[in-house]
GROMACS .gro file of C-alpha atoms in nm:
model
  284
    1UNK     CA    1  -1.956   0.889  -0.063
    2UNK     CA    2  -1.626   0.813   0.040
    3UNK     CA    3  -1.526   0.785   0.411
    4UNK     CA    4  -1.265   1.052   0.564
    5UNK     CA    5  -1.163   0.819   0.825
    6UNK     CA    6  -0.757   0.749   0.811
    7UNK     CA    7  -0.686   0.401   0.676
    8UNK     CA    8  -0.400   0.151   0.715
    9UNK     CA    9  -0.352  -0.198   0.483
   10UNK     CA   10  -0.118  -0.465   0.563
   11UNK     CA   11  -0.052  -0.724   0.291
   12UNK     CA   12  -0.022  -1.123   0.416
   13UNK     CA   13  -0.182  -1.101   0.720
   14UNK     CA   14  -0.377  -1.368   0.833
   15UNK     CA   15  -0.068  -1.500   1.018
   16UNK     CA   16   0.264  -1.419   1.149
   17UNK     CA   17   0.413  -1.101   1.179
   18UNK     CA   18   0.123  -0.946   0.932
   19UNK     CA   19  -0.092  -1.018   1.174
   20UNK     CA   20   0.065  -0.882   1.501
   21UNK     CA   21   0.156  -0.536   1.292
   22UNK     CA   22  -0.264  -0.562   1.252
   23UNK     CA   23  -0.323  -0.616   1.597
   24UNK     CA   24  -0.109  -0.376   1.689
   25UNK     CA   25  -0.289  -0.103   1.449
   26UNK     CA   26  -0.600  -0.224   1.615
   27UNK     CA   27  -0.429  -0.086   1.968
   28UNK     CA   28  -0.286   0.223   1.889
   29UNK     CA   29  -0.406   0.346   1.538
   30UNK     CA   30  -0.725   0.592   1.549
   31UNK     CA   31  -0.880   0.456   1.174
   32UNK     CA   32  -0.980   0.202   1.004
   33UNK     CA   33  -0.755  -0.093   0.934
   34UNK     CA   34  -0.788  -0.375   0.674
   35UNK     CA   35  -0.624  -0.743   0.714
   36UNK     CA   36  -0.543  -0.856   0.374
   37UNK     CA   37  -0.465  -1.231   0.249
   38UNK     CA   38  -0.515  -1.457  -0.082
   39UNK     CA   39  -0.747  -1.707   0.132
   40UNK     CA   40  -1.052  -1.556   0.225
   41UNK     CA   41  -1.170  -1.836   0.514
   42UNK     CA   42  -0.862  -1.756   0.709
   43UNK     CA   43  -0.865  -1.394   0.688
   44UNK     CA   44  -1.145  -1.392   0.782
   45UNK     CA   45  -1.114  -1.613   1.073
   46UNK     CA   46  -0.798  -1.389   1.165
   47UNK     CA   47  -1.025  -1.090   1.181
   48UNK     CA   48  -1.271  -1.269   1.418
   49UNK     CA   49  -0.956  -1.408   1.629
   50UNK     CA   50  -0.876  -1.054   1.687
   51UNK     CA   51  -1.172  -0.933   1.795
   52UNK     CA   52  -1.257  -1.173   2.017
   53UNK     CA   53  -0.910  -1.098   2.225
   54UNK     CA   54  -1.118  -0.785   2.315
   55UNK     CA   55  -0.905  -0.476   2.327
   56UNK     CA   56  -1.107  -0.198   2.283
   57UNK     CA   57  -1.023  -0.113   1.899
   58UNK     CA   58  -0.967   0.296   1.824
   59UNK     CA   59  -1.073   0.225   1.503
   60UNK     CA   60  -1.292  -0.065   1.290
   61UNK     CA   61  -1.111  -0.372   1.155
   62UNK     CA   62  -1.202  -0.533   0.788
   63UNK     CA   63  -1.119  -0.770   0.607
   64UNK     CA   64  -1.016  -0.810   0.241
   65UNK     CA   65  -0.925  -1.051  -0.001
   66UNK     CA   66  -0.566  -0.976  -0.152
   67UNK     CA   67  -0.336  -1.179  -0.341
   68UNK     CA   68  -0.041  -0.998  -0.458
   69UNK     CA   69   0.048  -1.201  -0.765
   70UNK     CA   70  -0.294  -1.169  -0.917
   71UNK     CA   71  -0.385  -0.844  -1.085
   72UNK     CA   72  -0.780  -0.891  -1.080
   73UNK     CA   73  -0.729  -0.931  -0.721
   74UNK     CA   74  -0.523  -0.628  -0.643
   75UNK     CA   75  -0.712  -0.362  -0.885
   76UNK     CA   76  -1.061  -0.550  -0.724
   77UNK     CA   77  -0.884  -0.447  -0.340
   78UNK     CA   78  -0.772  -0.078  -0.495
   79UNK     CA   79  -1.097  -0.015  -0.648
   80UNK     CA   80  -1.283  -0.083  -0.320
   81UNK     CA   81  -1.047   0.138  -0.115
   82UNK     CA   82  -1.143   0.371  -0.378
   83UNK     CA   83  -1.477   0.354  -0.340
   84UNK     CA   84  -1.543   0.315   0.015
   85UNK     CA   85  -1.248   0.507   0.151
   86UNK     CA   86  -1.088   0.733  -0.105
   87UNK     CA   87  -0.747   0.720  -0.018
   88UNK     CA   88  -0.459   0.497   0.251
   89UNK     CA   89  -0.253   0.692   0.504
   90UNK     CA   90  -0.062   0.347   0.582
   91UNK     CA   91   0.071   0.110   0.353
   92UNK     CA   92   0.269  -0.216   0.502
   93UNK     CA   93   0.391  -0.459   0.253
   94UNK     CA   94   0.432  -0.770   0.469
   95UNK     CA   95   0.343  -1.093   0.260
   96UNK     CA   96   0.638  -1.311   0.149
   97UNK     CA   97   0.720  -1.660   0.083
   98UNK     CA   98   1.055  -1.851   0.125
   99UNK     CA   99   1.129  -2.188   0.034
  100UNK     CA  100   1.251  -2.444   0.328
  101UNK     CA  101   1.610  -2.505   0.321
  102UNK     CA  102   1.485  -2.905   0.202
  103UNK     CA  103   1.226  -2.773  -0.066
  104UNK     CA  104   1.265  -3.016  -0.288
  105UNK     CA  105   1.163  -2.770  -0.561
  106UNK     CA  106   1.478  -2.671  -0.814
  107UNK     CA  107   1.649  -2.341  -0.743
  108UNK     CA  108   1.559  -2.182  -1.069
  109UNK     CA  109   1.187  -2.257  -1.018
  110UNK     CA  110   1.257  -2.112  -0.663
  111UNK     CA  111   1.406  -1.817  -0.768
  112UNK     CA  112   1.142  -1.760  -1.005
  113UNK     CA  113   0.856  -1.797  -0.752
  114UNK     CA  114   1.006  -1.608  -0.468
  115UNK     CA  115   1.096  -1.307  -0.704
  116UNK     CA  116   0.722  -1.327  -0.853
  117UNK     CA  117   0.610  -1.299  -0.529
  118UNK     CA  118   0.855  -1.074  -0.280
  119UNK     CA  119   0.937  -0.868  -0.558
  120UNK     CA  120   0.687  -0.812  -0.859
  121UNK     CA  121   0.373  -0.892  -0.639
  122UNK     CA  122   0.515  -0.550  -0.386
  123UNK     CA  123   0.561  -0.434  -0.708
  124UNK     CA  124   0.182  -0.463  -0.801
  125UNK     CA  125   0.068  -0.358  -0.510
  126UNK     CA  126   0.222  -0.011  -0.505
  127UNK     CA  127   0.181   0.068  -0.837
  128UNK     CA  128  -0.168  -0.028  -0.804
  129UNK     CA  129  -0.233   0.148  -0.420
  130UNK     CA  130   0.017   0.462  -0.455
  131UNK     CA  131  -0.219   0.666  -0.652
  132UNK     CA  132  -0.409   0.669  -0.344
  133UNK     CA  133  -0.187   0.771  -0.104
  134UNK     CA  134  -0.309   1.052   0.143
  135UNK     CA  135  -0.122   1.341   0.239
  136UNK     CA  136   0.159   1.219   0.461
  137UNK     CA  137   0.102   0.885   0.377
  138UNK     CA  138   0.384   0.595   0.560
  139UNK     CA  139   0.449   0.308   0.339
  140UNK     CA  140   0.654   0.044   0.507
  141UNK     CA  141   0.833  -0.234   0.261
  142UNK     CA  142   0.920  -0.531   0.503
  143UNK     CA  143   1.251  -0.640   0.407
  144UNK     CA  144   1.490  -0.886   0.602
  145UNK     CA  145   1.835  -0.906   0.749
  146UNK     CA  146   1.898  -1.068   0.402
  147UNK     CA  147   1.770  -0.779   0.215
  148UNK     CA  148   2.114  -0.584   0.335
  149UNK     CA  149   2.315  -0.459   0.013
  150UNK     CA  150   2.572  -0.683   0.122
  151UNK     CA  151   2.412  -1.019   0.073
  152UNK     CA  152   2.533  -0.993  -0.311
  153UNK     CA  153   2.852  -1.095  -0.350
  154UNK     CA  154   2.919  -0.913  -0.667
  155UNK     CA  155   3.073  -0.553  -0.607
  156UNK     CA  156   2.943  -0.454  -1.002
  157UNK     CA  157   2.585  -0.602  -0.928
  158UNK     CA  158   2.603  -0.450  -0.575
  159UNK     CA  159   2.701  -0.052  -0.762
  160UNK     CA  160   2.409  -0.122  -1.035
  161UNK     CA  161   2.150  -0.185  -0.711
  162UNK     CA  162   2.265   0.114  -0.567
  163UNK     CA  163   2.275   0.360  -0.828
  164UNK     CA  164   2.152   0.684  -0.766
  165UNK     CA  165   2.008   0.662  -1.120
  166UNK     CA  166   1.815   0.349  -1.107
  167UNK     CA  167   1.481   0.367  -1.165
  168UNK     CA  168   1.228   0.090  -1.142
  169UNK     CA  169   1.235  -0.053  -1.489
  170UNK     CA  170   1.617  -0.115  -1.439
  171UNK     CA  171   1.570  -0.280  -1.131
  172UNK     CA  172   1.324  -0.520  -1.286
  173UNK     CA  173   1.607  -0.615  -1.543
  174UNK     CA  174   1.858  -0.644  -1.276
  175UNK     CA  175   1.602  -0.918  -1.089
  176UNK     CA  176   1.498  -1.092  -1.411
  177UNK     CA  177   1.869  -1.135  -1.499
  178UNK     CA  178   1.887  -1.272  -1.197
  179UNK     CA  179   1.583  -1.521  -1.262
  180UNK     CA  180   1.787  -1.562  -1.625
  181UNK     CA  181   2.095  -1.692  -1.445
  182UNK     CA  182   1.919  -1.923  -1.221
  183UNK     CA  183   1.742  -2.101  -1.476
  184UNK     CA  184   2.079  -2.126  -1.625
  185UNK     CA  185   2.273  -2.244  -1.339
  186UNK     CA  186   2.462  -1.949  -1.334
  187UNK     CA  187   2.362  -1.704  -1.036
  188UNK     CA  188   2.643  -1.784  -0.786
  189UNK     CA  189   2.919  -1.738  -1.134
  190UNK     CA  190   2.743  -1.424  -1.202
  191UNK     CA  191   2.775  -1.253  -0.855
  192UNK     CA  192   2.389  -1.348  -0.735
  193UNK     CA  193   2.509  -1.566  -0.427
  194UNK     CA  194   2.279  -1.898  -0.320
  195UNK     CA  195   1.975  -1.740  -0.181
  196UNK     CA  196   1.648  -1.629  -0.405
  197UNK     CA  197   1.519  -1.461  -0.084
  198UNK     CA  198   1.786  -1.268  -0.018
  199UNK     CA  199   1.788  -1.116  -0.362
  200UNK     CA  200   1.440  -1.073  -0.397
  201UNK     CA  201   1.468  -0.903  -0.023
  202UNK     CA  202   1.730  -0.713  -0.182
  203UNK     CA  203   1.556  -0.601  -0.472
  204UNK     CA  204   1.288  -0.466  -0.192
  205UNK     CA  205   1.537  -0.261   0.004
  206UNK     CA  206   1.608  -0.136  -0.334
  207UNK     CA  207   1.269  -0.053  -0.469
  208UNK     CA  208   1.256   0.119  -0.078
  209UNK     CA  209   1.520   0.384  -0.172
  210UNK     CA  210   1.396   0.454  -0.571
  211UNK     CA  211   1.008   0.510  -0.489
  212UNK     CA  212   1.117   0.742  -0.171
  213UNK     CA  213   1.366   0.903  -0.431
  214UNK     CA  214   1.044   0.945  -0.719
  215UNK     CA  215   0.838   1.073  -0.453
  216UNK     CA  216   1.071   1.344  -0.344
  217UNK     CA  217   1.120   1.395  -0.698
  218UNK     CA  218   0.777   1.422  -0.816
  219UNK     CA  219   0.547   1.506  -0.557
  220UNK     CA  220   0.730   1.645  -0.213
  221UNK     CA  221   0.447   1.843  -0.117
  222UNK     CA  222   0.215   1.527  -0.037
  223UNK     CA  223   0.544   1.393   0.227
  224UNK     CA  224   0.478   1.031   0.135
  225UNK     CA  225   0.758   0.840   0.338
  226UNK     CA  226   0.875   0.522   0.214
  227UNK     CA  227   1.074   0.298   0.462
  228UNK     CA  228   1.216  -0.066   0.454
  229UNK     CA  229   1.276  -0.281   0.774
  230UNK     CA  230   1.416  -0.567   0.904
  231UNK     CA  231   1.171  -0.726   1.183
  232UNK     CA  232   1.427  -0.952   1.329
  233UNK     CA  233   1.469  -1.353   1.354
  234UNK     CA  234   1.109  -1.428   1.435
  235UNK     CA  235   0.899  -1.715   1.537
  236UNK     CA  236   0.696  -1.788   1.234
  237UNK     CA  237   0.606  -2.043   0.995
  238UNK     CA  238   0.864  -1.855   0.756
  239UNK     CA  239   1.123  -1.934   0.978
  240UNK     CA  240   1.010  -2.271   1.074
  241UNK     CA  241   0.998  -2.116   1.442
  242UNK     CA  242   1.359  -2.123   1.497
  243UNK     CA  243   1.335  -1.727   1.551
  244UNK     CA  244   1.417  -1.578   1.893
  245UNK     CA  245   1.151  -1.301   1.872
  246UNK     CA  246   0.763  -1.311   1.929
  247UNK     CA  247   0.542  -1.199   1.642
  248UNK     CA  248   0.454  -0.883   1.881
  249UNK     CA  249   0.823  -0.797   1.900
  250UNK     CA  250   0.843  -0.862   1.518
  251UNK     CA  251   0.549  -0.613   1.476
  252UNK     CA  252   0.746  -0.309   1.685
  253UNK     CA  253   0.984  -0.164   1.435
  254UNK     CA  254   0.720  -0.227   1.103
  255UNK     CA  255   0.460   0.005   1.336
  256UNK     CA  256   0.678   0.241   1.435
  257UNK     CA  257   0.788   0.328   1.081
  258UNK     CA  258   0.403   0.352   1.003
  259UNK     CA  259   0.268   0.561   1.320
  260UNK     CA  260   0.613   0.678   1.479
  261UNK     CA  261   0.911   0.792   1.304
  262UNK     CA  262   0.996   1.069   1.083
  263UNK     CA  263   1.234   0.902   0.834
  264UNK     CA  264   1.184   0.877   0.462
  265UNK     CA  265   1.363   0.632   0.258
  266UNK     CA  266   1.570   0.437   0.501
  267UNK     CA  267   1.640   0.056   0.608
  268UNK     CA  268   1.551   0.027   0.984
  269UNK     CA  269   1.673  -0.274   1.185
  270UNK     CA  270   1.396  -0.460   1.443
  271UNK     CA  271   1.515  -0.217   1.741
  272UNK     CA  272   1.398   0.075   1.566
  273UNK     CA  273   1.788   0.147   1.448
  274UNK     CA  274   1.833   0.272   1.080
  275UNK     CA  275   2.110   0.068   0.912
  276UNK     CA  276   2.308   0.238   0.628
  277UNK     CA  277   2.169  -0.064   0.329
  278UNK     CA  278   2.470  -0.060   0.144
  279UNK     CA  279   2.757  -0.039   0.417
  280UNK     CA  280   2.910  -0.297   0.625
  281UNK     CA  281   2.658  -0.399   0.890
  282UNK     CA  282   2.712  -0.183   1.230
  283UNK     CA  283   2.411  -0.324   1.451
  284UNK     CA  284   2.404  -0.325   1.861
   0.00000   0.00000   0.00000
């Protein structure tokens, strides 16, 4: 039989800001939470680091193997959640790649990766985990500074991604045309800009608004929020620890949208400040 205890999932989090948002779950979250990454020897070494900081724990902590590109993998983590927990009341869709500025990789296989991963592997994951969402469920899409509206140049590409009538299947053209015009060598003469992240950070802010939008739409009894944030410049790997910020400090705004605030649908800034996505940047 299914457990009744509340549970939380964060995606990528053997490391970085994934795994602060866990630790901090572990501190002030009264259920059961489950660090998630592709390799299984460092999750689960992450889950032992954790416990052996020793903060008493309001809940248990598990681990779970989850890669977000693979679809065995994500129906194997669903189907266990199923099974042993029957539903998620927190969602957090941390894991991400991005290339180094000197990845010697071209940019169209770059742009094909990162939007595989950022974009189609959330993608996965919420399509495969949504069903499951509890009453008043908080999913929480991490995004980035680059993930801002703004960071497309084109004004026509910029209206499309913020259509009030985009759904999810015309987002996933919009992202593959992208892919299309990087393979050609086209994506900064069609309106894309330079960056793969920032589009496929983008196309998350995006997907943030439409799924709060089908939600309201569909179901607005069950009050699933869906928010997207920007953790800040952080010290990570990602980031090749040029960010000001801790992981901890990363970790704030991502767990307040999941045990705090009563927002649906918005893109909140690392000091807990919701930005308007598609507006000129206004940030203290």
């Amino acid at each position: 039989m299914a457990s009744t205890r509340k549970v939380a999932v964060v995606t990528g989090s053997n490391k970085g800001i994934g795994f602060a948002i866990v630790k901090g779950l572990c501190e002030k979250y009264n259920g059961d939470v489950y660090l998630t990454s592709r390799d299984i020897k460092r999750g689960t070494a992450a889950v032992e680091a954790l416990k052996q900081l020793g903060f008493p724990m309001l809940g248990s902590l598990m681990f779970h193997q989850l890669d977000i590109t693979d679809q065995a993998s994500v129906e194997a983590f669903r189907n266990h959640i199923k099974s042993t927990h029957g539903g998620i009341d927190v969602l957090i869709n941390n894991a991400a790649i991005a290339f180094k500025t000197e990845a010697p990789e071209p940019f169209a296989v770059q742009a094909k990766e990162t939007i595989r991963v950022n974009y189609f592997g959330t993608l996965m994951v919420c399509n495969a985990l949504f069903p499951l969402l509890r009453q008043n469920a908080k999913v929480v899409n991490v995004s980035s500074s680059a993930g801002h509206l703004l960071r497309i140049p084109s004004a026509d590409l910029r209206s499309k991604l913020s259509s009030v009538s985009l759904d999810v299947s015309g987002l996933n053209q919009l992202v593959e045309q992208f892919v299309q015009a990087a393979d050609a060598g086209k994506n900064q003469e069609e309106g894309w800009g330079s960056s793969a992240y920032a589009v496929s950070k983008v196309a998350v802010s995006a997907l943030t608004v439409i799924q709060q939008r089908a939600f309201d739409a569909e179901s607005p009894s069950r009050n699933i929020a869906v928010n997207s944030v920007h953790p800040g410049y952080v010290d990570t790997d990602m980031s090749s620890h040029k960010g000001p910020l801790t992981t901890e400090e990363g970790a704030q705004a991502p767990l307040f949208l999941a045990l705090e605030a009563n927002i649906k649908g918005k893109y909140v800034w690392f000091n807990s400040a919701v930005v308007e996505w598609d507006k000129a940047l206004e940030v203290n």
